Amino acid sequence: MAQATFRIWRGEGDRAGFQDYTAETFEGMVVLDAIHQIQAEQANDLAVRWNCKAGKCGSCSAEINGRPRLMCMTRLNQLDLGEPVTVEPMRAFPHIRDLVADVSWNFRVKKQIRKFKPRPADAADGTWRMVQKDADRVQEFRKCIECYLCQDVCHVLREHRLHEEFIGPRFLIYAAALEMHPLDVENRVQDLRDRHGIGCCNITKCCTYVCPESITITDNGIIPLKERVVDRFFDPLSRLFRIFS
C-alpha cells in the first residue's frame, strides 16, 4: 500500500475549488475506487455520478489530470502518483456540484435529430434484406455508451461554447448511424449543414482519442457526413445533375 494525494474539485458556483485528500492506494485500484474511499472516510457529502463501474454506463465521466476520462477505467498505475491526481467535472457543461456536471443539454439535442425511417419491406414475409458489410458499417457507432467525453474534449463546445450551433461529435455519430443504415431512407444532410453545425468541426480527432469504446469517430463517421454535405450543396457537377434531372 502507498499513499497518494487526490486534488478534487469541490463546491458549487463561485465557491467551488480544488481540495486535497490523501488516500491509501492498492494494486488494481482505479480513480473511482479512490473517490469512493475518500467519500466514505473523509467527505461524506462528495457528489459524484457512477453506476456500473465497468466502463459501460458512461456515468463517471470526469477530467483526470486535465484529460476527459472515465474514472472507473483509469487505473492508478497509469498515473504519476508522485504528483497530486486532479479530478474535476467535465468543463463543456454547466457545473452542478463537486464532480457532477449538468449533461441534460445532450438529451435535448438528441431529440432534434430526425429519427430512423425504414424503407418498405422487400421480402414477402414483411422483412428486409441487406448486405452484411452494410450492417457492420454502422455497428461500430452503436457501441457508444454516451459518456459525453467526446463532447467534453471538443473545442467547439469546450472553448467556444457553441452549444446552440453545434451538436457535437456524439450526435454526429448518432446521425451517422442513421444516415449509413442500409434500411434508412430519411435525409438529414440539410439538417447537418443548417441545424447541426457540422461545418464547425475541423476534424482534429480529439474526440476519437478520448473515446473509451475506441470508436473511430472522425474518420468513419464525421468525415463521411461532411462529404455528403459537400456533395449535396457544394459540388458543381452534382448541382447541375439535380437541375437537369
Short mmCIF file of C-alpha atoms in Angstrom, two decimals:
data_model
loop_
_atom_site.label_atom_id
_atom_site.label_comp_id
_atom_site.label_asym_id
_atom_site.label_seq_id
_atom_site.Cartn_x
_atom_site.Cartn_y
_atom_site.Cartn_z
CA MET A 1 0.00 0.00 0.00
CA ALA A 2 1.05 3.59 -0.62
CA GLN A 3 -0.49 6.97 -0.06
CA ALA A 4 -1.45 9.30 -2.87
CA THR A 5 -2.88 12.80 -2.98
CA PHE A 6 -6.10 13.47 -4.88
CA ARG A 7 -6.91 17.08 -5.73
CA ILE A 8 -10.70 17.04 -6.13
CA TRP A 9 -13.00 19.82 -7.33
CA ARG A 10 -15.42 20.63 -4.52
CA GLY A 11 -18.30 23.05 -4.05
CA GLU A 12 -20.59 24.85 -6.48
CA GLY A 13 -20.68 28.14 -8.34
CA ASP A 14 -18.23 30.81 -7.23
CA ARG A 15 -17.47 28.84 -4.07
CA ALA A 16 -16.00 25.84 -5.90
CA GLY A 17 -12.31 24.97 -5.94
CA PHE A 18 -9.80 22.18 -5.51
CA GLN A 19 -9.38 20.42 -2.19
CA ASP A 20 -6.65 17.90 -1.41
CA TYR A 21 -7.29 14.48 0.12
CA THR A 22 -4.87 11.68 0.94
CA ALA A 23 -5.93 8.09 0.29
CA GLU A 24 -4.36 4.65 0.57
CA THR A 25 -3.81 3.02 -2.80
CA PHE A 26 -3.60 -0.67 -3.65
CA GLU A 27 -2.85 -2.85 -6.68
CA GLY A 28 -5.51 -2.71 -9.38
CA MET A 29 -7.11 0.43 -7.96
CA VAL A 30 -8.89 2.86 -10.29
CA VAL A 31 -9.62 6.54 -9.72
CA LEU A 32 -13.26 5.79 -8.87
CA ASP A 33 -12.07 3.49 -6.05
CA ALA A 34 -10.12 6.39 -4.58
CA ILE A 35 -13.10 8.72 -4.90
CA HIS A 36 -15.31 6.19 -3.10
CA GLN A 37 -12.72 5.75 -0.36
CA ILE A 38 -12.48 9.50 0.17
CA GLN A 39 -16.27 9.81 0.09
CA ALA A 40 -16.66 7.07 2.71
CA GLU A 41 -13.89 8.16 5.07
CA GLN A 42 -13.31 11.89 4.65
CA ALA A 43 -16.00 13.65 2.60
CA ASN A 44 -19.41 12.02 3.01
CA ASP A 45 -21.10 14.82 1.06
CA LEU A 46 -18.87 14.49 -2.03
CA ALA A 47 -21.17 14.47 -5.09
CA VAL A 48 -20.15 12.07 -7.86
CA ARG A 49 -22.01 10.13 -10.53
CA TRP A 50 -21.32 6.44 -11.15
CA ASN A 51 -23.26 3.28 -11.84
CA CYS A 52 -21.74 0.16 -13.38
CA LYS A 53 -18.02 0.57 -12.54
CA ALA A 54 -17.33 -1.46 -15.67
CA GLY A 55 -16.88 1.18 -18.37
CA LYS A 56 -20.29 0.60 -19.92
CA CYS A 57 -22.70 3.13 -18.43
CA GLY A 58 -20.73 6.32 -19.07
CA SER A 59 -21.81 7.85 -15.75
CA CYS A 60 -18.44 8.51 -14.12
CA SER A 61 -17.01 10.82 -16.78
CA ALA A 62 -14.61 13.42 -15.38
CA GLU A 63 -11.35 15.16 -16.16
CA ILE A 64 -8.36 13.41 -14.65
CA ASN A 65 -5.14 15.39 -14.76
CA GLY A 66 -6.84 17.59 -17.35
CA ARG A 67 -7.92 14.82 -19.71
CA PRO A 68 -11.53 13.65 -20.13
CA ARG A 69 -11.69 10.03 -18.96
CA LEU A 70 -13.90 7.50 -17.21
CA MET A 71 -12.92 7.30 -13.54
CA CYS A 72 -13.74 3.59 -13.42
CA MET A 73 -11.39 2.81 -16.33
CA THR A 74 -8.42 4.92 -15.26
CA ARG A 75 -6.01 2.80 -13.24
CA LEU A 76 -3.73 4.50 -10.78
CA ASN A 77 -0.71 2.66 -12.17
CA GLN A 78 -1.27 4.68 -15.36
CA LEU A 79 -0.74 7.93 -13.43
CA ASP A 80 2.21 9.59 -11.73
CA LEU A 81 1.29 9.30 -8.06
CA GLY A 82 4.32 11.38 -7.11
CA GLU A 83 2.15 14.37 -8.04
CA PRO A 84 -1.43 15.12 -6.93
CA VAL A 85 -4.04 13.46 -9.14
CA THR A 86 -6.52 16.15 -10.14
CA VAL A 87 -10.16 15.12 -10.58
CA GLU A 88 -12.70 17.66 -11.79
CA PRO A 89 -16.06 17.68 -13.61
CA MET A 90 -16.42 17.94 -17.38
CA ARG A 91 -15.90 21.56 -18.46
CA ALA A 92 -18.11 21.60 -21.57
CA PHE A 93 -21.30 21.51 -19.49
CA PRO A 94 -22.73 23.60 -16.64
CA HIS A 95 -21.39 22.67 -13.23
CA ILE A 96 -23.84 21.48 -10.57
CA ARG A 97 -21.72 20.48 -7.56
CA ASP A 98 -18.40 18.80 -6.87
CA LEU A 99 -17.76 16.30 -9.70
CA VAL A 100 -21.26 16.48 -11.18
CA ALA A 101 -21.99 18.37 -14.41
CA ASP A 102 -25.38 19.02 -15.99
CA VAL A 103 -25.43 16.96 -19.20
CA SER A 104 -29.15 17.43 -19.92
CA TRP A 105 -28.35 19.55 -23.00
CA ASN A 106 -27.28 16.33 -24.72
CA PHE A 107 -30.70 14.77 -24.24
CA ARG A 108 -32.37 17.79 -25.83
CA VAL A 109 -30.00 17.68 -28.79
CA LYS A 110 -30.74 14.03 -29.46
CA LYS A 111 -34.45 14.81 -29.85
CA GLN A 112 -33.65 17.26 -32.68
CA ILE A 113 -32.19 14.59 -34.98
CA ARG A 114 -34.57 13.03 -37.49
CA LYS A 115 -35.48 9.52 -36.41
CA PHE A 116 -34.94 6.23 -38.19
CA LYS A 117 -37.22 5.86 -41.22
CA PRO A 118 -37.03 2.41 -42.85
CA ARG A 119 -37.70 1.73 -46.50
CA PRO A 120 -40.61 -0.56 -47.38
CA ALA A 121 -40.06 -4.24 -46.67
CA ASP A 122 -38.61 -6.06 -49.68
CA ALA A 123 -39.49 -9.65 -48.82
CA ALA A 124 -42.79 -11.49 -48.98
CA ASP A 125 -42.74 -12.12 -45.24
CA GLY A 126 -42.62 -8.40 -44.48
CA THR A 127 -38.93 -8.27 -43.58
CA TRP A 128 -35.87 -6.68 -45.19
CA ARG A 129 -32.74 -7.91 -46.90
CA MET A 130 -29.36 -6.21 -46.53
CA VAL A 131 -25.71 -6.91 -47.18
CA GLN A 132 -23.74 -7.88 -44.09
CA LYS A 133 -20.98 -5.33 -44.70
CA ASP A 134 -23.57 -2.53 -44.68
CA ALA A 135 -24.85 -3.70 -41.31
CA ASP A 136 -21.28 -3.97 -39.99
CA ARG A 137 -20.53 -0.38 -41.00
CA VAL A 138 -22.99 1.15 -38.53
CA GLN A 139 -22.42 -1.40 -35.76
CA GLU A 140 -19.29 0.45 -34.62
CA PHE A 141 -21.32 3.59 -33.90
CA ARG A 142 -23.79 1.63 -31.77
CA LYS A 143 -21.04 0.89 -29.23
CA CYS A 144 -21.36 4.45 -27.88
CA ILE A 145 -22.12 4.50 -24.13
CA GLU A 146 -22.97 8.23 -24.12
CA CYS A 147 -20.29 9.14 -21.62
CA TYR A 148 -20.02 12.51 -23.46
CA LEU A 149 -16.23 12.57 -23.16
CA CYS A 150 -16.03 13.34 -26.87
CA GLN A 151 -18.40 16.27 -26.31
CA ASP A 152 -16.28 17.48 -23.41
CA VAL A 153 -12.98 17.43 -25.29
CA CYS A 154 -14.42 19.10 -28.43
CA HIS A 155 -13.06 22.67 -28.54
CA VAL A 156 -16.21 23.93 -30.30
CA LEU A 157 -18.21 23.12 -27.15
CA ARG A 158 -15.45 23.30 -24.52
CA GLU A 159 -13.75 26.54 -25.52
CA HIS A 160 -16.13 28.35 -27.88
CA ARG A 161 -19.38 27.29 -26.13
CA LEU A 162 -21.30 26.98 -29.41
CA HIS A 163 -23.90 24.65 -27.93
CA GLU A 164 -26.72 26.37 -29.81
CA GLU A 165 -24.98 25.92 -33.16
CA PHE A 166 -23.19 22.56 -32.95
CA ILE A 167 -24.49 19.17 -31.80
CA GLY A 168 -21.03 17.77 -31.11
CA PRO A 169 -19.25 14.54 -32.10
CA ARG A 170 -21.51 12.25 -30.10
CA PHE A 171 -24.57 13.26 -32.08
CA LEU A 172 -22.78 13.44 -35.40
CA ILE A 173 -22.00 9.78 -34.77
CA TYR A 174 -25.64 9.18 -33.86
CA ALA A 175 -26.66 10.83 -37.13
CA ALA A 176 -24.07 8.74 -39.00
CA ALA A 177 -25.51 5.54 -37.55
CA LEU A 178 -28.88 6.54 -39.02
CA GLU A 179 -27.64 8.02 -42.31
CA MET A 180 -25.48 4.99 -43.11
CA HIS A 181 -28.02 2.40 -42.02
CA PRO A 182 -28.85 0.20 -45.03
CA LEU A 183 -32.60 0.42 -44.35
CA ASP A 184 -32.91 4.13 -43.56
CA VAL A 185 -34.37 6.49 -46.19
CA GLU A 186 -34.59 9.72 -44.19
CA ASN A 187 -32.47 12.64 -45.47
CA ARG A 188 -30.58 14.51 -42.75
CA VAL A 189 -27.96 16.18 -44.96
CA GLN A 190 -29.53 19.64 -44.95
CA ASP A 191 -30.04 19.45 -41.19
CA LEU A 192 -26.38 18.55 -40.75
CA ARG A 193 -25.41 21.75 -42.55
CA ASP A 194 -28.09 24.16 -41.36
CA ARG A 195 -29.16 22.98 -37.90
CA HIS A 196 -26.47 20.65 -36.56
CA GLY A 197 -23.38 22.71 -37.43
CA ILE A 198 -21.23 20.01 -38.98
CA GLY A 199 -19.16 22.78 -40.58
CA CYS A 200 -17.92 23.77 -37.11
CA CYS A 201 -15.93 20.54 -36.83
CA ASN A 202 -12.36 20.90 -38.09
CA ILE A 203 -11.58 17.17 -37.65
CA THR A 204 -8.80 17.46 -35.06
CA LYS A 205 -9.68 13.89 -33.98
CA CYS A 206 -9.52 14.77 -30.28
CA CYS A 207 -12.94 13.12 -29.87
CA THR A 208 -11.59 9.85 -31.30
CA TYR A 209 -8.63 9.91 -28.92
CA VAL A 210 -10.74 10.04 -25.76
CA CYS A 211 -13.46 7.54 -26.76
CA PRO A 212 -13.44 4.66 -24.24
CA GLU A 213 -15.09 2.38 -26.83
CA SER A 214 -12.40 3.16 -29.44
CA ILE A 215 -14.97 4.32 -31.98
CA THR A 216 -13.26 5.90 -35.00
CA ILE A 217 -15.49 8.95 -34.67
CA THR A 218 -13.76 11.27 -37.11
CA ASP A 219 -12.62 9.04 -39.96
CA ASN A 220 -15.56 6.64 -40.06
CA GLY A 221 -18.38 8.97 -39.04
CA ILE A 222 -17.84 12.71 -39.27
CA ILE A 223 -15.75 12.86 -42.46
CA PRO A 224 -18.25 10.74 -44.48
CA LEU A 225 -21.05 13.02 -43.26
CA LYS A 226 -19.05 16.08 -44.31
CA GLU A 227 -18.58 14.51 -47.74
CA ARG A 228 -22.34 14.07 -48.09
CA VAL A 229 -22.88 17.73 -47.27
CA VAL A 230 -20.23 18.81 -49.79
CA ASP A 231 -21.67 16.56 -52.49
CA ARG A 232 -25.17 17.87 -51.85
CA PHE A 233 -24.50 21.60 -51.59
CA PHE A 234 -21.08 22.47 -52.95
CA ASP A 235 -20.17 20.08 -55.75
CA PRO A 236 -20.92 21.87 -59.08
CA LEU A 237 -21.45 18.67 -61.06
CA SER A 238 -23.93 17.36 -58.53
CA ARG A 239 -25.81 20.65 -58.64
CA LEU A 240 -26.02 20.55 -62.44
CA PHE A 241 -27.24 16.96 -62.31
CA ARG A 242 -30.04 17.91 -59.92
CA ILE A 243 -31.05 20.88 -62.08
CA PHE A 244 -31.36 18.90 -65.29
CA SER A 245 -32.55 15.57 -63.92
#
